[in-house]
Amino acid sequence: MSSPIVPLPARERAGANGSAAAVPPPWRRRHLLDVEDFARWEIERVLDAAEAAERLGAEAPPLLLGQVVATVFYEPSTRTRASFELAARRLGAEVVHLSAQESSVAKGESLLDTLLTLEAMGAEVLVVRHPEAGVPETVVGQLRGARLVNAGDGWRGHPTQALLDLFTLRRRFGRLRGLRVAIVGDIVHSRVARSNLWAMTTMGLEVVLCGPPELLPAPDNRWRARVEPELEQAIRDVDVVMALRLQKERHATPVQVREYVERYQLNAERLRHAPRHALVMHPGPVNVGIELSAEVVYGPRSLIAEQVRNGVYVRTAVLGLLARGAFPQ
Ligand code: CP
């Protein structure tokens, strides 16, 4: 699929008032726990760095040369783990991977002890995925200097997914402010939905949430989004539909998959209710035939492969910014 880089309008790059003279503040974060408290300029800094990472490719500067990056995954992953490891290597780091099943976690070692053990071996960056919400905050204060990157904590946050989704949208549409996105599916159990909501609304996108009532949040202004239970209504005037997987591993009572497919699967027929220019996203992994039909997953309006590819650029940018506070353009 072609993926043109749309030049960003000057106003989007400038300060909040559109002034091109605004001096960019210095990057101060050493950890990436979530995007909840990210300012607009911080998100823009990551997206600009990701653009540079894409442009530089294999010529990216070795910002992590001689450093060790550890990926510590207590839950399965394909995209996030592989792209962090590619990004770390691209910046010159050595990479070590631990999974809960194959490490001493299986013998009862705690996450904190595992992270401190890796630190003692010289790991300077710890990329952690964990099934419990809030785990990154509980351990970050006890590290002895390593930087922590949240690669997904339970239902709560997946900050680099939200950043790569915004990167994908900015690249495709040439802007972010004013874009309309419908997030469809298992909202309440989704860390992707939460992080995206924070990041998207900070960047001025309008978000509508859609799904069965038991998978939607209670009406609550913390979500900063409209809730619409009818799929055809939710996608009527959007630029993007983002479908989510049913997070069966987090369901207290099983969802009836057949009923879900009947009402919420995004297929070619349903996509006709969206504007003709509307595109389709999904963070993956996709359960093809449930939340999306095969013709939509692999069709011309799907941005899924582009999201995956952009994940490498965004994670390269994040690792570089956390390590050096800047990413050479
Ligand atoms: N989107 C995402 O986090 O995918 P993985 O679980 O494969 O990393």
mmCIF file of N, CA and C in Angstrom, residues 91-224:
data_model
loop_
_atom_site.group_PDB
_atom_site.id
_atom_site.type_symbol
_atom_site.label_atom_id
_atom_site.label_comp_id
_atom_site.label_asym_id
_atom_site.label_seq_id
_atom_site.Cartn_x
_atom_site.Cartn_y
_atom_site.Cartn_z
ATOM 1 N N LEU A 91 19.300 2.065 17.001
ATOM 2 C CA LEU A 91 20.010 3.156 17.693
ATOM 3 C C LEU A 91 21.312 2.671 18.325
ATOM 4 N N GLY A 92 21.696 1.437 18.026
ATOM 5 C CA GLY A 92 23.008 0.950 18.455
ATOM 6 C C GLY A 92 23.030 0.200 19.771
ATOM 7 N N ALA A 93 21.851 -0.053 20.372
ATOM 8 C CA ALA A 93 21.824 -0.725 21.682
ATOM 9 C C ALA A 93 21.965 -2.239 21.536
ATOM 10 N N GLU A 94 22.394 -2.854 22.636
ATOM 11 C CA GLU A 94 22.261 -4.315 22.746
ATOM 12 C C GLU A 94 20.896 -4.582 23.355
ATOM 13 N N VAL A 95 20.278 -5.701 22.957
ATOM 14 C CA VAL A 95 18.916 -5.994 23.432
ATOM 15 C C VAL A 95 18.893 -7.341 24.130
ATOM 16 N N VAL A 96 18.243 -7.366 25.296
ATOM 17 C CA VAL A 96 18.013 -8.640 25.972
ATOM 18 C C VAL A 96 16.502 -8.750 26.207
ATOM 19 N N HIS A 97 15.965 -9.937 26.008
ATOM 20 C CA HIS A 97 14.520 -10.126 26.202
ATOM 21 C C HIS A 97 14.252 -11.141 27.303
ATOM 22 N N LEU A 98 13.279 -10.832 28.155
ATOM 23 C CA LEU A 98 12.797 -11.796 29.149
ATOM 24 C C LEU A 98 11.284 -11.915 29.024
ATOM 25 N N SER A 99 10.792 -13.148 29.004
ATOM 26 C CA SER A 99 9.344 -13.337 29.095
ATOM 27 C C SER A 99 9.057 -14.011 30.431
ATOM 28 N N ALA A 100 7.861 -13.767 30.954
ATOM 29 C CA ALA A 100 7.514 -14.308 32.278
ATOM 30 C C ALA A 100 7.621 -15.828 32.290
ATOM 31 N N GLN A 101 7.252 -16.457 31.164
ATOM 32 C CA GLN A 101 7.228 -17.930 31.129
ATOM 33 C C GLN A 101 8.626 -18.523 31.159
ATOM 34 N N GLU A 102 9.607 -17.809 30.606
ATOM 35 C CA GLU A 102 10.938 -18.402 30.438
ATOM 36 C C GLU A 102 11.968 -17.853 31.415
ATOM 37 N N SER A 103 11.560 -16.972 32.320
ATOM 38 C CA SER A 103 12.529 -16.379 33.251
ATOM 39 C C SER A 103 12.233 -16.871 34.666
ATOM 40 N N SER A 104 12.970 -16.344 35.643
ATOM 41 C CA SER A 104 12.744 -16.763 37.034
ATOM 42 C C SER A 104 11.446 -16.210 37.610
ATOM 43 N N VAL A 105 10.721 -15.425 36.823
ATOM 44 C CA VAL A 105 9.358 -15.042 37.214
ATOM 45 C C VAL A 105 8.539 -16.308 37.435
ATOM 46 N N ALA A 106 8.777 -17.317 36.590
ATOM 47 C CA ALA A 106 8.047 -18.583 36.720
ATOM 48 C C ALA A 106 8.352 -19.269 38.049
ATOM 49 N N LYS A 107 9.460 -18.891 38.695
ATOM 50 C CA LYS A 107 9.789 -19.469 40.019
ATOM 51 C C LYS A 107 9.365 -18.548 41.148
ATOM 52 N N GLY A 108 8.655 -17.485 40.829
ATOM 53 C CA GLY A 108 8.112 -16.625 41.873
ATOM 54 C C GLY A 108 8.824 -15.300 42.041
ATOM 55 N N GLU A 109 9.811 -15.000 41.192
ATOM 56 C CA GLU A 109 10.501 -13.717 41.336
ATOM 57 C C GLU A 109 9.550 -12.565 40.981
ATOM 58 N N SER A 110 9.631 -11.483 41.762
ATOM 59 C CA SER A 110 8.731 -10.347 41.525
ATOM 60 C C SER A 110 9.217 -9.529 40.332
ATOM 61 N N LEU A 111 8.316 -8.693 39.812
ATOM 62 C CA LEU A 111 8.705 -7.804 38.713
ATOM 63 C C LEU A 111 9.836 -6.883 39.160
ATOM 64 N N LEU A 112 9.700 -6.329 40.371
ATOM 65 C CA LEU A 112 10.730 -5.386 40.820
ATOM 66 C C LEU A 112 12.085 -6.078 40.895
ATOM 67 N N ASP A 113 12.137 -7.279 41.475
ATOM 68 C CA ASP A 113 13.429 -7.986 41.562
ATOM 69 C C ASP A 113 13.973 -8.295 40.172
ATOM 70 N N THR A 114 13.089 -8.636 39.252
ATOM 71 C CA THR A 114 13.531 -8.908 37.881
ATOM 72 C C THR A 114 14.152 -7.651 37.268
ATOM 73 N N LEU A 115 13.493 -6.509 37.469
ATOM 74 C CA LEU A 115 14.003 -5.260 36.882
ATOM 75 C C LEU A 115 15.312 -4.851 37.547
ATOM 76 N N LEU A 116 15.396 -5.005 38.874
ATOM 77 C CA LEU A 116 16.638 -4.638 39.565
ATOM 78 C C LEU A 116 17.781 -5.563 39.143
ATOM 79 N N THR A 117 17.466 -6.826 38.874
ATOM 80 C CA THR A 117 18.486 -7.775 38.400
ATOM 81 C C THR A 117 19.016 -7.325 37.041
ATOM 82 N N LEU A 118 18.109 -6.929 36.159
ATOM 83 C CA LEU A 118 18.542 -6.464 34.835
ATOM 84 C C LEU A 118 19.340 -5.169 34.946
ATOM 85 N N GLU A 119 18.918 -4.298 35.850
ATOM 86 C CA GLU A 119 19.691 -3.056 36.084
ATOM 87 C C GLU A 119 21.099 -3.382 36.562
ATOM 88 N N ALA A 120 21.197 -4.356 37.458
ATOM 89 C CA ALA A 120 22.513 -4.723 37.993
ATOM 90 C C ALA A 120 23.435 -5.238 36.887
ATOM 91 N N MET A 121 22.834 -5.775 35.823
ATOM 92 C CA MET A 121 23.635 -6.255 34.686
ATOM 93 C C MET A 121 23.941 -5.132 33.700
ATOM 94 N N GLY A 122 23.408 -3.942 33.972
ATOM 95 C CA GLY A 122 23.739 -2.808 33.114
ATOM 96 C C GLY A 122 22.617 -2.344 32.197
ATOM 97 N N ALA A 123 21.420 -2.895 32.350
ATOM 98 C CA ALA A 123 20.325 -2.428 31.475
ATOM 99 C C ALA A 123 19.964 -0.991 31.830
ATOM 100 N N GLU A 124 20.001 -0.121 30.832
ATOM 101 C CA GLU A 124 19.687 1.297 31.057
ATOM 102 C C GLU A 124 18.251 1.650 30.681
ATOM 103 N N VAL A 125 17.640 0.794 29.861
ATOM 104 C CA VAL A 125 16.245 1.014 29.473
ATOM 105 C C VAL A 125 15.496 -0.289 29.702
ATOM 106 N N LEU A 126 14.341 -0.186 30.380
ATOM 107 C CA LEU A 126 13.510 -1.358 30.662
ATOM 108 C C LEU A 126 12.152 -1.131 30.000
ATOM 109 N N VAL A 127 11.839 -1.954 29.025
ATOM 110 C CA VAL A 127 10.554 -1.852 28.318
ATOM 111 C C VAL A 127 9.673 -2.959 28.880
ATOM 112 N N VAL A 128 8.591 -2.566 29.558
ATOM 113 C CA VAL A 128 7.841 -3.542 30.364
ATOM 114 C C VAL A 128 6.392 -3.629 29.910
ATOM 115 N N ARG A 129 5.944 -4.855 29.685
ATOM 116 C CA ARG A 129 4.508 -5.123 29.495
ATOM 117 C C ARG A 129 4.043 -6.014 30.641
ATOM 118 N N HIS A 130 2.893 -5.642 31.227
ATOM 119 C CA HIS A 130 2.408 -6.381 32.399
ATOM 120 C C HIS A 130 0.877 -6.430 32.385
ATOM 121 N N PRO A 131 0.279 -7.538 32.825
ATOM 122 C CA PRO A 131 -1.192 -7.619 32.773
ATOM 123 C C PRO A 131 -1.908 -6.781 33.825
ATOM 124 N N GLU A 132 -1.184 -6.264 34.823
ATOM 125 C CA GLU A 132 -1.852 -5.478 35.880
ATOM 126 C C GLU A 132 -1.772 -3.987 35.573
ATOM 127 N N ALA A 133 -2.922 -3.345 35.666
ATOM 128 C CA ALA A 133 -2.958 -1.892 35.447
ATOM 129 C C ALA A 133 -2.188 -1.178 36.554
ATOM 130 N N GLY A 134 -1.423 -0.185 36.175
ATOM 131 C CA GLY A 134 -0.749 0.663 37.163
ATOM 132 C C GLY A 134 0.611 0.170 37.610
ATOM 133 N N VAL A 135 1.051 -0.981 37.119
ATOM 134 C CA VAL A 135 2.342 -1.545 37.554
ATOM 135 C C VAL A 135 3.534 -0.621 37.279
ATOM 136 N N PRO A 136 3.616 0.052 36.135
ATOM 137 C CA PRO A 136 4.802 0.901 35.904
ATOM 138 C C PRO A 136 5.006 1.928 37.020
ATOM 139 N N GLU A 137 3.921 2.560 37.479
ATOM 140 C CA GLU A 137 4.057 3.575 38.540
ATOM 141 C C GLU A 137 4.541 2.955 39.848
ATOM 142 N N THR A 138 4.181 1.711 40.095
ATOM 143 C CA THR A 138 4.559 1.109 41.381
ATOM 144 C C THR A 138 6.051 0.769 41.434
ATOM 145 N N VAL A 139 6.683 0.564 40.286
ATOM 146 C CA VAL A 139 8.100 0.172 40.319
ATOM 147 C C VAL A 139 9.062 1.301 39.938
ATOM 148 N N VAL A 140 8.568 2.305 39.245
ATOM 149 C CA VAL A 140 9.502 3.281 38.656
ATOM 150 C C VAL A 140 10.337 3.990 39.719
ATOM 151 N N GLY A 141 9.756 4.272 40.885
ATOM 152 C CA GLY A 141 10.477 5.002 41.929
ATOM 153 C C GLY A 141 11.564 4.176 42.593
ATOM 154 N N GLN A 142 11.541 2.877 42.375
ATOM 155 C CA GLN A 142 12.522 2.010 43.041
ATOM 156 C C GLN A 142 13.683 1.604 42.138
ATOM 157 N N LEU A 143 13.652 2.083 40.907
ATOM 158 C CA LEU A 143 14.765 1.778 40.000
ATOM 159 C C LEU A 143 15.971 2.625 40.381
ATOM 160 N N ARG A 144 17.147 2.168 39.994
ATOM 161 C CA ARG A 144 18.365 2.871 40.420
ATOM 162 C C ARG A 144 18.957 3.728 39.314
ATOM 163 N N GLY A 145 18.125 4.104 38.371
ATOM 164 C CA GLY A 145 18.626 4.989 37.316
ATOM 165 C C GLY A 145 18.174 4.583 35.923
ATOM 166 N N ALA A 146 17.675 3.361 35.768
ATOM 167 C CA ALA A 146 17.218 2.931 34.440
ATOM 168 C C ALA A 146 15.952 3.698 34.056
ATOM 169 N N ARG A 147 15.773 3.860 32.752
ATOM 170 C CA ARG A 147 14.546 4.472 32.248
ATOM 171 C C ARG A 147 13.506 3.376 32.021
ATOM 172 N N LEU A 148 12.247 3.705 32.317
ATOM 173 C CA LEU A 148 11.173 2.714 32.192
ATOM 174 C C LEU A 148 10.222 3.136 31.074
ATOM 175 N N VAL A 149 9.889 2.184 30.227
ATOM 176 C CA VAL A 149 8.930 2.448 29.150
ATOM 177 C C VAL A 149 7.781 1.457 29.294
ATOM 178 N N ASN A 150 6.568 1.984 29.379
ATOM 179 C CA ASN A 150 5.381 1.140 29.506
ATOM 180 C C ASN A 150 5.000 0.608 28.118
ATOM 181 N N ALA A 151 5.056 -0.714 27.978
ATOM 182 C CA ALA A 151 4.673 -1.348 26.709
ATOM 183 C C ALA A 151 3.273 -1.951 26.806
ATOM 184 N N GLY A 152 2.484 -1.441 27.774
ATOM 185 C CA GLY A 152 1.114 -1.924 27.971
ATOM 186 C C GLY A 152 0.940 -2.461 29.375
ATOM 187 N N ASP A 153 0.047 -1.816 30.160
ATOM 188 C CA ASP A 153 -0.238 -2.321 31.517
ATOM 189 C C ASP A 153 -1.735 -2.588 31.646
ATOM 190 N N GLY A 154 -2.083 -3.869 31.624
ATOM 191 C CA GLY A 154 -3.477 -4.288 31.789
ATOM 192 C C GLY A 154 -4.400 -3.517 30.871
ATOM 193 N N TRP A 155 -5.530 -3.068 31.445
ATOM 194 C CA TRP A 155 -6.510 -2.313 30.663
ATOM 195 C C TRP A 155 -6.183 -0.830 30.649
ATOM 196 N N ARG A 156 -5.072 -0.411 31.281
ATOM 197 C CA ARG A 156 -4.905 1.006 31.585
ATOM 198 C C ARG A 156 -4.208 1.848 30.506
ATOM 199 N N GLY A 157 -3.023 1.450 30.079
ATOM 200 C CA GLY A 157 -2.323 2.336 29.144
ATOM 201 C C GLY A 157 -1.437 1.604 28.149
ATOM 202 N N HIS A 158 -1.317 2.168 26.956
ATOM 203 C CA HIS A 158 -0.405 1.656 25.928
ATOM 204 C C HIS A 158 0.097 2.885 25.168
ATOM 205 N N PRO A 159 0.973 3.651 25.827
ATOM 206 C CA PRO A 159 1.294 4.972 25.283
ATOM 207 C C PRO A 159 1.921 4.957 23.895
ATOM 208 N N THR A 160 2.825 4.000 23.622
ATOM 209 C CA THR A 160 3.452 4.041 22.293
ATOM 210 C C THR A 160 2.468 3.637 21.198
ATOM 211 N N GLN A 161 1.436 2.852 21.539
ATOM 212 C CA GLN A 161 0.407 2.542 20.540
ATOM 213 C C GLN A 161 -0.346 3.825 20.162
ATOM 214 N N ALA A 162 -0.709 4.614 21.181
ATOM 215 C CA ALA A 162 -1.426 5.858 20.883
ATOM 216 C C ALA A 162 -0.551 6.794 20.049
ATOM 217 N N LEU A 163 0.726 6.867 20.377
ATOM 218 C CA LEU A 163 1.621 7.763 19.629
ATOM 219 C C LEU A 163 1.781 7.296 18.187
ATOM 220 N N LEU A 164 1.886 5.992 17.976
ATOM 221 C CA LEU A 164 2.043 5.511 16.596
ATOM 222 C C LEU A 164 0.735 5.669 15.825
ATOM 223 N N ASP A 165 -0.390 5.583 16.522
ATOM 224 C CA ASP A 165 -1.669 5.813 15.840
ATOM 225 C C ASP A 165 -1.780 7.277 15.401
ATOM 226 N N LEU A 166 -1.358 8.190 16.276
ATOM 227 C CA LEU A 166 -1.381 9.607 15.888
ATOM 228 C C LEU A 166 -0.404 9.882 14.752
ATOM 229 N N PHE A 167 0.756 9.248 14.806
ATOM 230 C CA PHE A 167 1.735 9.419 13.724
ATOM 231 C C PHE A 167 1.124 8.967 12.393
ATOM 232 N N THR A 168 0.457 7.822 12.433
ATOM 233 C CA THR A 168 -0.173 7.273 11.223
ATOM 234 C C THR A 168 -1.232 8.240 10.680
ATOM 235 N N LEU A 169 -2.020 8.814 11.595
ATOM 236 C CA LEU A 169 -3.075 9.744 11.160
ATOM 237 C C LEU A 169 -2.473 11.033 10.596
ATOM 238 N N ARG A 170 -1.457 11.572 11.266
ATOM 239 C CA ARG A 170 -0.858 12.829 10.802
ATOM 240 C C ARG A 170 -0.240 12.659 9.415
ATOM 241 N N ARG A 171 0.366 11.496 9.220
ATOM 242 C CA ARG A 171 1.006 11.204 7.945
ATOM 243 C C ARG A 171 -0.025 11.092 6.823
ATOM 244 N N ARG A 172 -1.155 10.470 7.134
ATOM 245 C CA ARG A 172 -2.186 10.234 6.131
ATOM 246 C C ARG A 172 -3.004 11.472 5.806
ATOM 247 N N PHE A 173 -3.360 12.233 6.880
ATOM 248 C CA PHE A 173 -4.287 13.351 6.679
ATOM 249 C C PHE A 173 -3.586 14.699 6.650
ATOM 250 N N GLY A 174 -2.280 14.731 7.043
ATOM 251 C CA GLY A 174 -1.553 15.997 7.033
ATOM 252 C C GLY A 174 -1.902 16.916 8.185
ATOM 253 N N ARG A 175 -2.751 16.466 9.091
ATOM 254 C CA ARG A 175 -3.141 17.265 10.256
ATOM 255 C C ARG A 175 -3.755 16.307 11.273
ATOM 256 N N LEU A 176 -3.944 16.811 12.482
ATOM 257 C CA LEU A 176 -4.634 16.023 13.505
ATOM 258 C C LEU A 176 -5.885 16.753 13.998
ATOM 259 N N ARG A 177 -5.723 18.048 14.263
ATOM 260 C CA ARG A 177 -6.837 18.816 14.834
ATOM 261 C C ARG A 177 -8.077 18.698 13.951
ATOM 262 N N GLY A 178 -9.202 18.374 14.586
ATOM 263 C CA GLY A 178 -10.467 18.331 13.869
ATOM 264 C C GLY A 178 -10.792 16.987 13.237
ATOM 265 N N LEU A 179 -9.831 16.055 13.212
ATOM 266 C CA LEU A 179 -10.168 14.730 12.666
ATOM 267 C C LEU A 179 -11.191 14.063 13.578
ATOM 268 N N ARG A 180 -12.064 13.265 12.969
ATOM 269 C CA ARG A 180 -13.098 12.569 13.755
ATOM 270 C C ARG A 180 -12.848 11.062 13.689
ATOM 271 N N VAL A 181 -12.790 10.455 14.874
ATOM 272 C CA VAL A 181 -12.443 9.032 14.973
ATOM 273 C C VAL A 181 -13.517 8.302 15.769
ATOM 274 N N ALA A 182 -13.983 7.166 15.235
ATOM 275 C CA ALA A 182 -14.859 6.278 16.007
ATOM 276 C C ALA A 182 -14.016 5.100 16.492
ATOM 277 N N ILE A 183 -13.994 4.876 17.806
ATOM 278 C CA ILE A 183 -13.322 3.689 18.356
ATOM 279 C C ILE A 183 -14.424 2.694 18.705
ATOM 280 N N VAL A 184 -14.333 1.495 18.090
ATOM 281 C CA VAL A 184 -15.451 0.546 18.143
ATOM 282 C C VAL A 184 -15.012 -0.755 18.792
ATOM 283 N N GLY A 185 -15.782 -1.211 19.772
ATOM 284 C CA GLY A 185 -15.531 -2.547 20.321
ATOM 285 C C GLY A 185 -15.461 -2.559 21.822
ATOM 286 N N ASP A 186 -14.471 -3.293 22.322
ATOM 287 C CA ASP A 186 -14.353 -3.551 23.759
ATOM 288 C C ASP A 186 -13.608 -2.388 24.428
ATOM 289 N N ILE A 187 -14.296 -1.274 24.538
ATOM 290 C CA ILE A 187 -13.650 -0.044 25.017
ATOM 291 C C ILE A 187 -13.200 -0.191 26.473
ATOM 292 N N VAL A 188 -14.071 -0.746 27.278
ATOM 293 C CA VAL A 188 -13.852 -0.684 28.716
ATOM 294 C C VAL A 188 -12.627 -1.493 29.167
ATOM 295 N N HIS A 189 -12.262 -2.522 28.408
ATOM 296 C CA HIS A 189 -11.093 -3.329 28.778
ATOM 297 C C HIS A 189 -9.851 -2.952 27.986
ATOM 298 N N SER A 190 -9.906 -1.866 27.251
ATOM 299 C CA SER A 190 -8.845 -1.586 26.270
ATOM 300 C C SER A 190 -7.887 -0.482 26.713
ATOM 301 N N ARG A 191 -6.622 -0.853 26.877
ATOM 302 C CA ARG A 191 -5.596 0.167 27.165
ATOM 303 C C ARG A 191 -5.349 1.046 25.935
ATOM 304 N N VAL A 192 -5.558 0.455 24.753
ATOM 305 C CA VAL A 192 -5.373 1.241 23.521
ATOM 306 C C VAL A 192 -6.418 2.361 23.462
ATOM 307 N N ALA A 193 -7.669 2.023 23.801
ATOM 308 C CA ALA A 193 -8.722 3.050 23.782
ATOM 309 C C ALA A 193 -8.396 4.155 24.770
ATOM 310 N N ARG A 194 -7.971 3.789 25.973
ATOM 311 C CA ARG A 194 -7.678 4.821 26.985
ATOM 312 C C ARG A 194 -6.544 5.743 26.543
ATOM 313 N N SER A 195 -5.419 5.147 26.158
ATOM 314 C CA SER A 195 -4.287 6.005 25.787
ATOM 315 C C SER A 195 -4.627 6.843 24.560
ATOM 316 N N ASN A 196 -5.339 6.247 23.609
ATOM 317 C CA ASN A 196 -5.693 7.010 22.417
ATOM 318 C C ASN A 196 -6.642 8.154 22.745
ATOM 319 N N LEU A 197 -7.583 7.893 23.647
ATOM 320 C CA LEU A 197 -8.501 8.973 24.009
ATOM 321 C C LEU A 197 -7.761 10.170 24.571
ATOM 322 N N TRP A 198 -6.814 9.908 25.477
ATOM 323 C CA TRP A 198 -6.056 11.012 26.070
ATOM 324 C C TRP A 198 -5.252 11.732 25.004
ATOM 325 N N ALA A 199 -4.527 10.954 24.203
ATOM 326 C CA ALA A 199 -3.638 11.574 23.224
ATOM 327 C C ALA A 199 -4.447 12.282 22.129
ATOM 328 N N MET A 200 -5.505 11.647 21.667
ATOM 329 C CA MET A 200 -6.286 12.235 20.565
ATOM 330 C C MET A 200 -6.978 13.511 21.007
ATOM 331 N N THR A 201 -7.583 13.499 22.189
ATOM 332 C CA THR A 201 -8.302 14.713 22.598
ATOM 333 C C THR A 201 -7.310 15.832 22.918
ATOM 334 N N THR A 202 -6.135 15.490 23.427
ATOM 335 C CA THR A 202 -5.105 16.521 23.637
ATOM 336 C C THR A 202 -4.735 17.174 22.315
ATOM 337 N N MET A 203 -4.736 16.388 21.249
ATOM 338 C CA MET A 203 -4.335 16.917 19.940
ATOM 339 C C MET A 203 -5.517 17.487 19.147
ATOM 340 N N GLY A 204 -6.686 17.563 19.775
ATOM 341 C CA GLY A 204 -7.813 18.236 19.124
ATOM 342 C C GLY A 204 -8.629 17.358 18.203
ATOM 343 N N LEU A 205 -8.516 16.027 18.324
ATOM 344 C CA LEU A 205 -9.379 15.146 17.536
ATOM 345 C C LEU A 205 -10.705 14.974 18.288
ATOM 346 N N GLU A 206 -11.756 14.656 17.540
ATOM 347 C CA GLU A 206 -13.043 14.341 18.175
ATOM 348 C C GLU A 206 -13.210 12.835 18.168
ATOM 349 N N VAL A 207 -13.588 12.263 19.319
ATOM 350 C CA VAL A 207 -13.670 10.806 19.430
ATOM 351 C C VAL A 207 -15.091 10.399 19.808
ATOM 352 N N VAL A 208 -15.597 9.375 19.105
ATOM 353 C CA VAL A 208 -16.858 8.759 19.507
ATOM 354 C C VAL A 208 -16.571 7.300 19.830
ATOM 355 N N LEU A 209 -17.140 6.828 20.944
ATOM 356 C CA LEU A 209 -16.929 5.440 21.380
ATOM 357 C C LEU A 209 -18.176 4.644 21.057
ATOM 358 N N CYS A 210 -17.977 3.425 20.516
ATOM 359 C CA CYS A 210 -19.123 2.616 20.101
ATOM 360 C C CYS A 210 -18.895 1.162 20.474
ATOM 361 N N GLY A 211 -19.935 0.498 20.958
ATOM 362 C CA GLY A 211 -19.826 -0.925 21.275
ATOM 363 C C GLY A 211 -21.040 -1.356 22.065
ATOM 364 N N PRO A 212 -21.129 -2.636 22.409
ATOM 365 C CA PRO A 212 -22.241 -3.109 23.240
ATOM 366 C C PRO A 212 -22.204 -2.418 24.598
ATOM 367 N N PRO A 213 -23.374 -2.161 25.193
ATOM 368 C CA PRO A 213 -23.408 -1.403 26.452
ATOM 369 C C PRO A 213 -22.472 -1.967 27.525
ATOM 370 N N GLU A 214 -22.338 -3.304 27.594
ATOM 371 C CA GLU A 214 -21.498 -3.889 28.654
ATOM 372 C C GLU A 214 -20.005 -3.666 28.398
ATOM 373 N N LEU A 215 -19.648 -3.237 27.191
ATOM 374 C CA LEU A 215 -18.237 -2.982 26.876
ATOM 375 C C LEU A 215 -17.940 -1.489 26.713
ATOM 376 N N LEU A 216 -18.949 -0.672 27.043
ATOM 377 C CA LEU A 216 -18.763 0.783 26.969
ATOM 378 C C LEU A 216 -18.612 1.337 28.381
ATOM 379 N N PRO A 217 -17.882 2.432 28.547
ATOM 380 C CA PRO A 217 -17.792 3.037 29.876
ATOM 381 C C PRO A 217 -19.111 3.689 30.259
ATOM 382 N N ALA A 218 -19.333 3.792 31.558
ATOM 383 C CA ALA A 218 -20.505 4.537 32.027
ATOM 384 C C ALA A 218 -20.316 5.995 31.594
ATOM 385 N N PRO A 219 -21.446 6.684 31.304
ATOM 386 C CA PRO A 219 -21.306 8.088 30.910
ATOM 387 C C PRO A 219 -20.525 8.838 31.990
ATOM 388 N N ASP A 220 -19.450 9.485 31.574
ATOM 389 C CA ASP A 220 -18.522 10.045 32.549
ATOM 390 C C ASP A 220 -17.617 10.991 31.782
ATOM 391 N N ASN A 221 -17.559 12.224 32.213
ATOM 392 C CA ASN A 221 -16.803 13.179 31.391
ATOM 393 C C ASN A 221 -15.300 12.960 31.423
ATOM 394 N N ARG A 222 -14.808 12.019 32.282
ATOM 395 C CA ARG A 222 -13.375 11.715 32.254
ATOM 396 C C ARG A 222 -12.964 11.126 30.911
ATOM 397 N N TRP A 223 -13.922 10.517 30.190
ATOM 398 C CA TRP A 223 -13.579 9.865 28.925
ATOM 399 C C TRP A 223 -13.425 10.853 27.776
ATOM 400 N N ARG A 224 -13.874 12.067 27.954
ATOM 401 C CA ARG A 224 -13.691 13.117 26.947
ATOM 402 C C ARG A 224 -14.155 12.672 25.550
#
